[in-house]
Amino acid sequence: MTDATTALLDELRTHVGAHHVLTHDDPGTDLGAWEQDWRKRSHGRALAVVRPGSTAEVAAVVAACARSQAATGVSIVPQGGNTSMVVGAVPDATGKQIVLSLQRLNQVLALDAGNSTLTAQAGCVLQTLQHTARDAGFLFPLSLAAEGSCTIGGNLGTNAGGTQVVRYGNTRELCLGLEVVTPQGQIWNGLSGLRKDNTGYDLRNLLIGAEGTLGVITAATMKLVPLPAAQLTAWTAVPSMEHAVALLGLAHKTLGAGLTGFEVMGQFALSLVARHMPASKVPLYETTPWCVLLEVSDHESEEHARAQFERLLEAGMEQGNITDGVVAESLSQAKALWQIRENLPIAQAMEGLNIKHDISIPISRIPEFVRVTDAALAQALPGIRMVDFGHLGDGNLHYNVQAPAGEDAAAFLRAHETTVNTLVFDSVTRFGGSISAEHGIGSLKVDKLPGYKSPVALDMMRAIKRALDPTNLMNPGRVVRVQV
Ligand code: FAD
Ligand code: MLT
Ligand code: ZN
């Protein structure tokens, strides 16, 4: 370690306390949890994990890194819950990156019932926001399977989607204000609870979805909505993707704004939950290619919700879009059905390493996309297994590829990942879609993006990055590559 690096680490210790600067040299310290991503696609090596306890400490850490960058070559990787699907929050292998963990900034700062807003520090776990809102009679409608460990800062960093986007939008739509530490270590307090503010460029929305490349989000003011009087869940068997899309149209018509969830799940994906989590009783999947999970939220009453849902399911059956279905009778049944859906990524991970595609396509074109792309993949790589599920209500499919049964998954990925990605992303492009709907770009897709995004858009993105972070201190090699 150079003198400059030693001096930087010493300075960081003075800012956050010695026990909040963790390094490989500390006896008995294992940094693996911060260095390894959730999907086990990358295991980097951090110079240090730094855990500030306040916005002022974050600012001091960033400023110190910025001052020493020329001498040390250091850069910063912000990390919340480390649930990124695209290797966005872990260090690379250089040993020069500092993981800036936001996990100690975990307080809800305010709930303004009159303004229907909640302000929380960035390291606050999503579930804490949900519970705080609920205790005050509100719903915080961001919901995803990682909600017990992901943080609101990470949700904002990735502009996360989840299972209620069809009604409430992505994280960006739920955010009214941010507090941010800039790459120079300055603090921008933009924590307004304003629903209208046209005073120039929209910095808040620029920082959201920037994946930590433009600054560190330290706190956010989020929108709350009234708690519905009732929420009901149904699980249906549908005979094809065409029918699933037709059912979505019917659900929009019948339920209007009451439709708060519309998730599609393929047969093989569900069979993985049944196999790896035998305690979950997966309904209906054995005899149908697709199941759809629907949720209705109603502001009148449970009876009203049930009547509406029954009307929808009857019409769906009459039109042949549904072949079978169950409506949860109780909250615990509804939870069990959602648990099956939320367990899909975990069951897929238990099956082994895999190639994930988090794509969006205009909803009307999804059936044809799936038919054409499935056929092309099967022809190119006979025996591969498709683990398909996702947020059909948002046109967002997790169109995932698992190695053929019995084949070594790591070897399959090494040999075929590029072929599979190219085939799928080319097809996505032909169907007018996006190669990342909600997970972001991270480092996993950073070298794919230039092949699929407009060069003009990429130039604008690079110009923004260079303007806000001219020395490439913040999460370099994620989203877009820039030369400094
Ligand atoms: P991290 O993984 O720690 O970081 C994610 C990115 O944000 C990184 O680039 C990081 O540098 C940056 N970042 C983190 N904190 C900050 C900050 N304070 N300021 C600036 N940048 C920051 N995503 C969806 O969109 N929809 C889903 O339904 C969904 N389901 C998931 C289910 C599972 C089981 C898992 C493991 C992941 C899922 N994800 C989903 C992916 C993931 O994006 C979300 O879990 C979440 O938004 C990431 O939050 P995090 O705190 O873990 O962020
Ligand atoms: C989900 O919808 O479950 C998440 O986006 C995670 C995944 O795609 O595996
Ligand atoms: Zn998802």
Short mmCIF file of C-alpha atoms and ligand atoms in Angstrom, two decimals, residues 85 145 263 341-342 345 348 356 389-391 398 400 438-439, ligand 2:
data_model
loop_
_atom_site.label_atom_id
_atom_site.label_comp_id
_atom_site.label_asym_id
_atom_site.label_seq_id
_atom_site.Cartn_x
_atom_site.Cartn_y
_atom_site.Cartn_z
CA MET A 85 -28.92 -8.04 -10.14
CA ALA A 145 -38.90 -9.65 -3.12
CA GLU A 263 -47.44 -10.99 -12.68
CA ARG A 341 -43.99 -15.42 -6.88
CA GLU A 342 -41.31 -13.75 -4.77
CA PRO A 345 -35.52 -15.55 -8.18
CA GLN A 348 -33.71 -19.92 -9.84
CA LYS A 356 -30.82 -13.12 -16.68
CA PHE A 389 -41.57 -14.71 -15.20
CA GLY A 390 -42.15 -11.04 -14.64
CA HIS A 391 -44.23 -7.96 -14.47
CA HIS A 398 -37.50 -11.70 -16.74
CA ASN A 400 -33.95 -16.01 -18.16
CA GLU A 438 -35.78 -2.28 -13.99
CA HIS A 439 -32.49 -3.81 -12.79
C1 MLT B 2 -38.26 -10.14 -9.70
O1 MLT B 2 -39.14 -9.65 -10.41
O2 MLT B 2 -38.48 -11.11 -8.97
C2 MLT B 2 -36.94 -9.48 -9.68
O3 MLT B 2 -36.78 -8.49 -10.60
C3 MLT B 2 -35.77 -10.39 -9.51
C4 MLT B 2 -35.42 -11.25 -10.68
O4 MLT B 2 -35.63 -10.89 -11.81
O5 MLT B 2 -34.86 -12.32 -10.45
#
